[in-house]
Coordinates of C-alpha atoms and ligand atoms in Angstrom, one line a residue:
X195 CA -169.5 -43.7 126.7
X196 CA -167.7 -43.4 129.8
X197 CA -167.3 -39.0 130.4
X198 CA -164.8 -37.7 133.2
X199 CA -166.1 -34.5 134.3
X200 CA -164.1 -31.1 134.4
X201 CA -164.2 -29.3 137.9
X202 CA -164.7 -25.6 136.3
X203 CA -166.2 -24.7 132.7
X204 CA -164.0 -22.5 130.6
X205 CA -165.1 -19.1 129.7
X206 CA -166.6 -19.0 126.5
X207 CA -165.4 -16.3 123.7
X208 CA -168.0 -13.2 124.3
X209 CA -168.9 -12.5 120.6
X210 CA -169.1 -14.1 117.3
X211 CA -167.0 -11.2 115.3
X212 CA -163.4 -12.5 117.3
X213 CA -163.5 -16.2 116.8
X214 CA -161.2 -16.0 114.0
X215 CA -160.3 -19.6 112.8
X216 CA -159.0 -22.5 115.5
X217 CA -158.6 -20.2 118.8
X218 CA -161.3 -21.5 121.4
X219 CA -161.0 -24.9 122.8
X220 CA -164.3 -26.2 124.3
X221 CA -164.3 -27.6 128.0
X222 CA -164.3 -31.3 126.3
X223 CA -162.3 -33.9 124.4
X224 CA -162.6 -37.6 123.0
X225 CA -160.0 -39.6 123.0
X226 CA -159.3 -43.4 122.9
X227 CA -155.4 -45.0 122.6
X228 CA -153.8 -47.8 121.3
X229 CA -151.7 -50.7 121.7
X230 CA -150.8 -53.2 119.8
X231 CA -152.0 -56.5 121.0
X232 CA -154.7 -54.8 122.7
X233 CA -156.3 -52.5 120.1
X234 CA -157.8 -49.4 120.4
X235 CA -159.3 -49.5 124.3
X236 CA -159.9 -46.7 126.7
X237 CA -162.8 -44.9 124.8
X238 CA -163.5 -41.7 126.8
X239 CA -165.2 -37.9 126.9
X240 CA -162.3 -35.8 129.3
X241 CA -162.0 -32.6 130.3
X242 CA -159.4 -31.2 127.5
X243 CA -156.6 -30.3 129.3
X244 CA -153.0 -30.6 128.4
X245 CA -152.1 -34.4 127.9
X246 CA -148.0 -35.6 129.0
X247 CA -146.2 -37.5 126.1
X248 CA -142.8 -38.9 126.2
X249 CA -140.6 -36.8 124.4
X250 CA -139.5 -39.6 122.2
X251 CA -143.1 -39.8 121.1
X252 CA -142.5 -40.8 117.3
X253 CA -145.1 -38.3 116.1
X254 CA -142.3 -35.4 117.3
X255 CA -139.6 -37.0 115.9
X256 CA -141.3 -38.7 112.5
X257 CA -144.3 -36.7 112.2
X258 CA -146.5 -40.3 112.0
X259 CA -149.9 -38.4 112.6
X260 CA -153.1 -37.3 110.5
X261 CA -156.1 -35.6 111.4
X262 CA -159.2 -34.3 109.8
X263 CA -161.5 -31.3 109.7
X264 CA -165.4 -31.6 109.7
X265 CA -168.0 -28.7 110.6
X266 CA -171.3 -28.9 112.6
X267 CA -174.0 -26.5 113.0
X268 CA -177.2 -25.9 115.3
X269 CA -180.4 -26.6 113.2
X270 CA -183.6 -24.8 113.0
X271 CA -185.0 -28.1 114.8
X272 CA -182.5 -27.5 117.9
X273 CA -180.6 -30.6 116.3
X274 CA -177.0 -30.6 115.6
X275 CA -176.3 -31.2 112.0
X276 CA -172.9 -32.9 110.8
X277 CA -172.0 -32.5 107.3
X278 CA -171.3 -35.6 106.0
X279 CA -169.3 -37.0 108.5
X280 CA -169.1 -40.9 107.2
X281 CA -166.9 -39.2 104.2
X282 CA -164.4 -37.7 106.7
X283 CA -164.1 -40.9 108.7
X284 CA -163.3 -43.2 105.5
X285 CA -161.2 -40.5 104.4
X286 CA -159.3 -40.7 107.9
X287 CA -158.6 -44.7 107.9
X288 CA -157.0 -44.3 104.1
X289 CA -154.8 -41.3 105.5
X290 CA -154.5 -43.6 108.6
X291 CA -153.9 -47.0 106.0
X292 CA -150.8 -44.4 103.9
X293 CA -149.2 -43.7 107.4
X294 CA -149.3 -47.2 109.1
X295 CA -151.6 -46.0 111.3
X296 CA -153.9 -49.4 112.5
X297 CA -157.4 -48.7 111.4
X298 CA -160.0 -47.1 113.9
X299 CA -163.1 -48.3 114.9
X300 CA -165.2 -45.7 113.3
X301 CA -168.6 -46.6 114.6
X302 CA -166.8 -46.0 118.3
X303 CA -165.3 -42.5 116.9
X304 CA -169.0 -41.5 116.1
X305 CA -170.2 -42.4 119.0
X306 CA -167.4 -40.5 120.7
X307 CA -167.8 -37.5 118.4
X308 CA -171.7 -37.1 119.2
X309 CA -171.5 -37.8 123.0
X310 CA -168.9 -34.6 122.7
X311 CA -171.3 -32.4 120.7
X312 CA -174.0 -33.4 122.8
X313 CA -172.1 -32.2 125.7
X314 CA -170.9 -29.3 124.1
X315 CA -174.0 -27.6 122.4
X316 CA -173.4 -24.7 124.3
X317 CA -170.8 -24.2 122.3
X318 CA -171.9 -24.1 118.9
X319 CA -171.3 -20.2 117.8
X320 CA -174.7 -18.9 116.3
X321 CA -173.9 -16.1 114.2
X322 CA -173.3 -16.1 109.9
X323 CA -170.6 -17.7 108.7
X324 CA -169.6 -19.4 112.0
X325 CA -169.8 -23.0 112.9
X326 CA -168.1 -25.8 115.7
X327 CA -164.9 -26.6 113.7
X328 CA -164.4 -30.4 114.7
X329 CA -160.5 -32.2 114.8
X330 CA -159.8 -35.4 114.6
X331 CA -156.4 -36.3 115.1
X332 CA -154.4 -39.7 115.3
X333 CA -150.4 -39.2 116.4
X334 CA -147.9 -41.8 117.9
X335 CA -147.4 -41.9 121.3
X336 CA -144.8 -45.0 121.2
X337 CA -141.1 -43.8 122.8
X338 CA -138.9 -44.9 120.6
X339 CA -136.8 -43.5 118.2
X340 CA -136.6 -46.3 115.7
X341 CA -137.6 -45.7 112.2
X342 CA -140.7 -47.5 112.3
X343 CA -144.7 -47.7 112.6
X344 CA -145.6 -47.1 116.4
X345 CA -146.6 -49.9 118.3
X346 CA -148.8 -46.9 120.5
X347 CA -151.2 -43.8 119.2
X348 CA -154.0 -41.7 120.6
X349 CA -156.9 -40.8 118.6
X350 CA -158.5 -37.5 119.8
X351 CA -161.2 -34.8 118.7
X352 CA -160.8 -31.1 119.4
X353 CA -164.2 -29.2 119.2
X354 CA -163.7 -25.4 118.1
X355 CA -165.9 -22.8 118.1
X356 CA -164.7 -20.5 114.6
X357 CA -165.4 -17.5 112.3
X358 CA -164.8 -17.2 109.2
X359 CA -161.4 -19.2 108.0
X360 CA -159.7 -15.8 106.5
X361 CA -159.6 -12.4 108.0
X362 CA -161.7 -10.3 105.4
X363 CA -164.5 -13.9 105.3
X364 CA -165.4 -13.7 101.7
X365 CA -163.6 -11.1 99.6
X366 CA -161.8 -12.7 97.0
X367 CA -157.8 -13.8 97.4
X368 CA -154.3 -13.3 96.1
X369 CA -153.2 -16.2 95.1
X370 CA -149.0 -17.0 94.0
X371 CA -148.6 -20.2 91.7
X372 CA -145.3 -21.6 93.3
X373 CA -142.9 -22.6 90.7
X374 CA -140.0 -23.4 92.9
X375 CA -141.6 -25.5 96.2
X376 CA -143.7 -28.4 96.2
X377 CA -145.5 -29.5 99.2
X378 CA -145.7 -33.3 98.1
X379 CA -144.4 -35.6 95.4
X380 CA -145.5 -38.1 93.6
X381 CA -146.0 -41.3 95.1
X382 CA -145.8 -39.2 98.3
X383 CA -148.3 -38.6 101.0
X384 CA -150.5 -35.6 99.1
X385 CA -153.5 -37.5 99.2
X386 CA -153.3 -38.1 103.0
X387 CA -154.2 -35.1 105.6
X388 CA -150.9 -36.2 107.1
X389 CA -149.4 -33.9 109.5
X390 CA -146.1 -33.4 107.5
X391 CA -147.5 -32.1 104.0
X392 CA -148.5 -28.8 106.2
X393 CA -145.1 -28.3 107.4
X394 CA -143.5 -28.7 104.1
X395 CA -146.1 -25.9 103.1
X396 CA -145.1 -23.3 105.1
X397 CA -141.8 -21.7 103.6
X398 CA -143.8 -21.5 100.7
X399 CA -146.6 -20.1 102.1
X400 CA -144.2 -17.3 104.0
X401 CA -142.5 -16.0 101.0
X402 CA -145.5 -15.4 99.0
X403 CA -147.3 -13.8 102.0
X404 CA -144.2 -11.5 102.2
X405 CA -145.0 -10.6 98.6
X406 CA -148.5 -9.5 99.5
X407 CA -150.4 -12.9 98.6
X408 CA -152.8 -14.9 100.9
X409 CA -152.1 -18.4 99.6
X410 CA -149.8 -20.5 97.3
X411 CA -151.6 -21.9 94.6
X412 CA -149.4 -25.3 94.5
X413 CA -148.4 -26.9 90.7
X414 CA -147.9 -30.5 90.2
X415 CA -144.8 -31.2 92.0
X416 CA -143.2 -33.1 88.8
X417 CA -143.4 -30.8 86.5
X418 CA -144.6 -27.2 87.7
X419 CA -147.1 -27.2 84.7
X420 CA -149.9 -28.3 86.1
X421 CA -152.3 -26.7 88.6
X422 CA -153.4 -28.6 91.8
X423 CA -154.6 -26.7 95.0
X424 CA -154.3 -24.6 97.6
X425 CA -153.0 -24.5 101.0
X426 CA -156.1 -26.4 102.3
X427 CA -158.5 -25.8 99.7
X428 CA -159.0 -27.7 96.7
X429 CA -159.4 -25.2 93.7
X430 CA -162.0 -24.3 90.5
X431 CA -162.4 -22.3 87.5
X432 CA -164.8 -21.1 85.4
X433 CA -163.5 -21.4 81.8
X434 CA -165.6 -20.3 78.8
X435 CA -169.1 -21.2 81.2
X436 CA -167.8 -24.8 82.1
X437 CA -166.7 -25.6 85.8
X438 CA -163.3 -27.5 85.8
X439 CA -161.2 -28.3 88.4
X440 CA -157.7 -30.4 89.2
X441 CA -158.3 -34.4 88.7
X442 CA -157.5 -36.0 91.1
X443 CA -153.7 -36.7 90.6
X444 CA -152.6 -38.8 93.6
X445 CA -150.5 -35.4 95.2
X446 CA -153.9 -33.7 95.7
X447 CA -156.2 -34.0 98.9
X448 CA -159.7 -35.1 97.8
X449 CA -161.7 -32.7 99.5
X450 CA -165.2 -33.5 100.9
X451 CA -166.2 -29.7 100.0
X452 CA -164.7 -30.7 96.4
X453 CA -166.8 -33.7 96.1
X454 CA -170.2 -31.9 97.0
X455 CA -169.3 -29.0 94.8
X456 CA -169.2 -31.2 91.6
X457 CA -172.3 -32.8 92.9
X458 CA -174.4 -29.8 93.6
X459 CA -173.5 -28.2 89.6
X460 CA -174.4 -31.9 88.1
X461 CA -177.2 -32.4 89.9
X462 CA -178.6 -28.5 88.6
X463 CA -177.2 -29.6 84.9
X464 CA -174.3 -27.3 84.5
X465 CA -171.4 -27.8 83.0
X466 CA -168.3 -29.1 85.3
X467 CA -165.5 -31.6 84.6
X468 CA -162.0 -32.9 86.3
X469 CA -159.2 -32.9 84.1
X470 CA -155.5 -31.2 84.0
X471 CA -155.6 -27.5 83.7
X472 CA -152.2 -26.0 82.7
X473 CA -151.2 -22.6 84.3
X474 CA -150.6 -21.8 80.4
X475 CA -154.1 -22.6 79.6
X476 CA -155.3 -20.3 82.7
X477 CA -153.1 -17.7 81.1
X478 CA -154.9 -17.9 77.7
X479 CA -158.2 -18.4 79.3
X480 CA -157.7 -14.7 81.3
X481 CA -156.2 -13.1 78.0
X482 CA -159.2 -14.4 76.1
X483 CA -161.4 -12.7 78.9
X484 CA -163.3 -16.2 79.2
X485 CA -161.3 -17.2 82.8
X486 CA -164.0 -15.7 84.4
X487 CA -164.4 -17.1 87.8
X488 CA -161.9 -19.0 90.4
X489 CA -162.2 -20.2 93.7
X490 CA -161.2 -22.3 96.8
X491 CA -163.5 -25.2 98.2
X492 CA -163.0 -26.6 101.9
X493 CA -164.1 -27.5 105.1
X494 CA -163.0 -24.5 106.5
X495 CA -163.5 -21.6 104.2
X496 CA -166.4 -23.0 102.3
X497 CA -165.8 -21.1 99.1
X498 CA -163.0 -18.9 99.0
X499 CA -163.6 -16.5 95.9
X500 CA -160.1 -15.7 94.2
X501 CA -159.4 -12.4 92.7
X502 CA -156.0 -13.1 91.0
X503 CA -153.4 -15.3 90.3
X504 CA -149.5 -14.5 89.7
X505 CA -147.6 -16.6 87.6
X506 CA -144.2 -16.0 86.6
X507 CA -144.3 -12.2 87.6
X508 CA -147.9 -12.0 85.1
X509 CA -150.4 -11.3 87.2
X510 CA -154.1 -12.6 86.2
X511 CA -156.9 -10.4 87.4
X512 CA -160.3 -12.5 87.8
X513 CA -163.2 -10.7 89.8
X514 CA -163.3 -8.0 92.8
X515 CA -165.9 -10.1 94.5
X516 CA -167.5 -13.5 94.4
X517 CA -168.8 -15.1 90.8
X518 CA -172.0 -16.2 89.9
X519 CA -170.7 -20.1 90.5
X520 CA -169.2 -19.4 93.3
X521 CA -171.8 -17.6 95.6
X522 CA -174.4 -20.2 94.3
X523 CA -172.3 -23.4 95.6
X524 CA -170.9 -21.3 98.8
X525 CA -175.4 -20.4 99.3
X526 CA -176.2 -24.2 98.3
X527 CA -173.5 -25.7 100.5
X528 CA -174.4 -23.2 103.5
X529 CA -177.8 -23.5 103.6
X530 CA -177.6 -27.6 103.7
X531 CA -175.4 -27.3 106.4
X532 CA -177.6 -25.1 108.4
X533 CA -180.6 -27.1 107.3
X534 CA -182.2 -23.6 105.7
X535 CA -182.0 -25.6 102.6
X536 CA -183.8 -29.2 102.0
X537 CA -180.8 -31.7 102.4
X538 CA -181.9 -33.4 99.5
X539 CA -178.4 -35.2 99.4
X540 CA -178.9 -36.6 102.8
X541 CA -175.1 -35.0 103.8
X542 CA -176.7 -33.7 107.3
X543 CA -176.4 -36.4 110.1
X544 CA -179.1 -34.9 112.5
X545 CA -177.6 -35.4 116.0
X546 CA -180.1 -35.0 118.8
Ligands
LIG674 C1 -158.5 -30.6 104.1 C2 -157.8 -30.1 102.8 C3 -158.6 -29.7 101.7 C4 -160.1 -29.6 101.7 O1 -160.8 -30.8 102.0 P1 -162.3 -30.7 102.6 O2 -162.6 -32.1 102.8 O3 -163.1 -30.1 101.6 O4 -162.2 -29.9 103.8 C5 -157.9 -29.4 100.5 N1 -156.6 -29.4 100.4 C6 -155.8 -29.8 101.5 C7 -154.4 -29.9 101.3 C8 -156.4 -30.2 102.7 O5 -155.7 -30.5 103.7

């Protein structure tokens, strides 16, 4: 793998406590373009600078573009341990396949990804909680303002050194169920980390933070009955001792975190199933005192416990601090990815 060098190293953030979420760059990026005719070509490691794009680029103008998020973590044998990145690279070629994006090579993208990490150990924050947040992004680079798939993109990877994903780390959060907005449709791009789903989710997202919430705990977009996710976590409940969360409906993202969550509670014999869960049935459930738990799963957050849902002005109180489920997944999960657990799922790849 061909690696330009930078002249100066960036400074790198002084303490753990103020990485926040997605604020440090490291000194590196990978990136590789494409052209049709040629393929992808151009495979590189290069300082991460500001890059020049035509400002007909289709991705400003048509938002043609996905990414991905994927976490790695220094391990007790000096390694650096990727969780389960073969998941996030099949998951990027069918968000890739949904936005006529041409497929990747993802054996080079691998390759690109652990030259970078190798380069960038330094980098990899130590403290709890923290980890090197990794980006994948594809966007068109064609100028052309035509209403069509880009003959041109760029695939690159940010690394990111981050904290915990939300300002108070684990407490639990507000959540608003949006009745109003919807952030995808059916037959629509929900299932695709595509880079316009985000900006449909903002209004949404800025309204109910206005009315004190921390995320907008989306319904199914046909019929507002239905709950789905959040912002960029899929979402779980503990209803009369049984796990359950969203199945997925085609307008939700199918989380990795998701995935290894209902893996992790088969695997120790509890309880846990995918179906539709109806707002109304939550509201029974937390009248009946047997909604006991809910919370967020993602790359970024881990677990996010919730504390209460608002619905229609009725606001659902669940738990002042993390549930039994929850803090067993967010201690399972965790200690895999820092290998202080055995990875008896084999979701580490060791990177040396
Ligand atoms: C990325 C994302 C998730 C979580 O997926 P993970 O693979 O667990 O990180 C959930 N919902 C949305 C909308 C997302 O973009």
């Amino acid at each position: 793998m061909k690696i330009i060098q930078r002249a100066v190293p960036k400074p790198k953030p002084a303490e753990d406590s103020a990485l926040g979420f997605g604020k440090y760059f490291t000194d590196y990026i990978f990136t590789m373009r494409y052209r049709e005719g040629i393929g992808w070509y151009d495979a590189a490691v290069v300082p991460n600078e500001p890059i020049a794009f035509d400002p007909a680029a289709s991705v400003f103008h048509y938002a043609q573009g996905i990414f991905e998020g994927m976490k790695a973590f220094l391990q007790p044998d000096g390694s650096i341990g990727v969780f389960r990145p073969e998941e996030n690279w099949a998951r990027m070629q069918r968000s890739a396949d949904r936005m006529c994006i041409p497929a990747f090579p993802e054996a080079l993208a691998e390759e690109g990804l652990e030259t970078l990490l190798r380069l960038e150990k330094d980098w990899i924050p130590h403290g709890p909680g923290t980890a090197l947040y990794i980006r994948p992004a594809i966007v068109a680079t064609r100028a052309e303002l035509g209403v069509h798939a880009s003959s041109e993109y760029l695939f690159f990877i940010l690394l990111s050194p981050v904290g915990s994903y939300f300002a108070h780390g684990t407490q639990p959060v507000k959540l608003l169920a949006e009745d109003v907005y919807a952030r995808v449709a059916p037959g629509g791009t929900g299932e695709a980390k595509c880079l316009g789903n985000y900006a449909a989710s903002l209004k949404a997202a800025e309204i109910a933070r206005r009315k004190g919430f921390d995320q907008v705990l989306w319904l199914d977009p046909a019929e507002k009955k239905y709950v789905e996710e959040v912002g960029s976590m899929n979402i779980f409940f503990v209803i009369d001792g049984e796990t359950v969360t969203p199945s997925l409906s085609g307008t939700i993202l199918p989380g990795i975190t998701r995935k290894s969550c209902i893996a992790i509670l088969n695997n120790l014999g509890r309880r846990v199933s995918e179906r539709r869960i109806s707002v109304e049935e939550l509201v029974k459930a937390s009248q009946a005192g047997t909604l006991t738990e809910a919370f967020g799963t993602g790359t970024a957050a881990v677990i996010s416990p919730v504390g209460e849902i608002c619905y229609r002005g009725e606001t659902m109180k669940i738990g002042t601090q993390m549930g039994e489920t929850a803090a067993l997944l967010y201690d399972t999960l965790t200690g895999i990815q820092r290998g202080t657990l055995p990875d008896r799922y084999g979701w580490v790849k060791k990177i040396f």
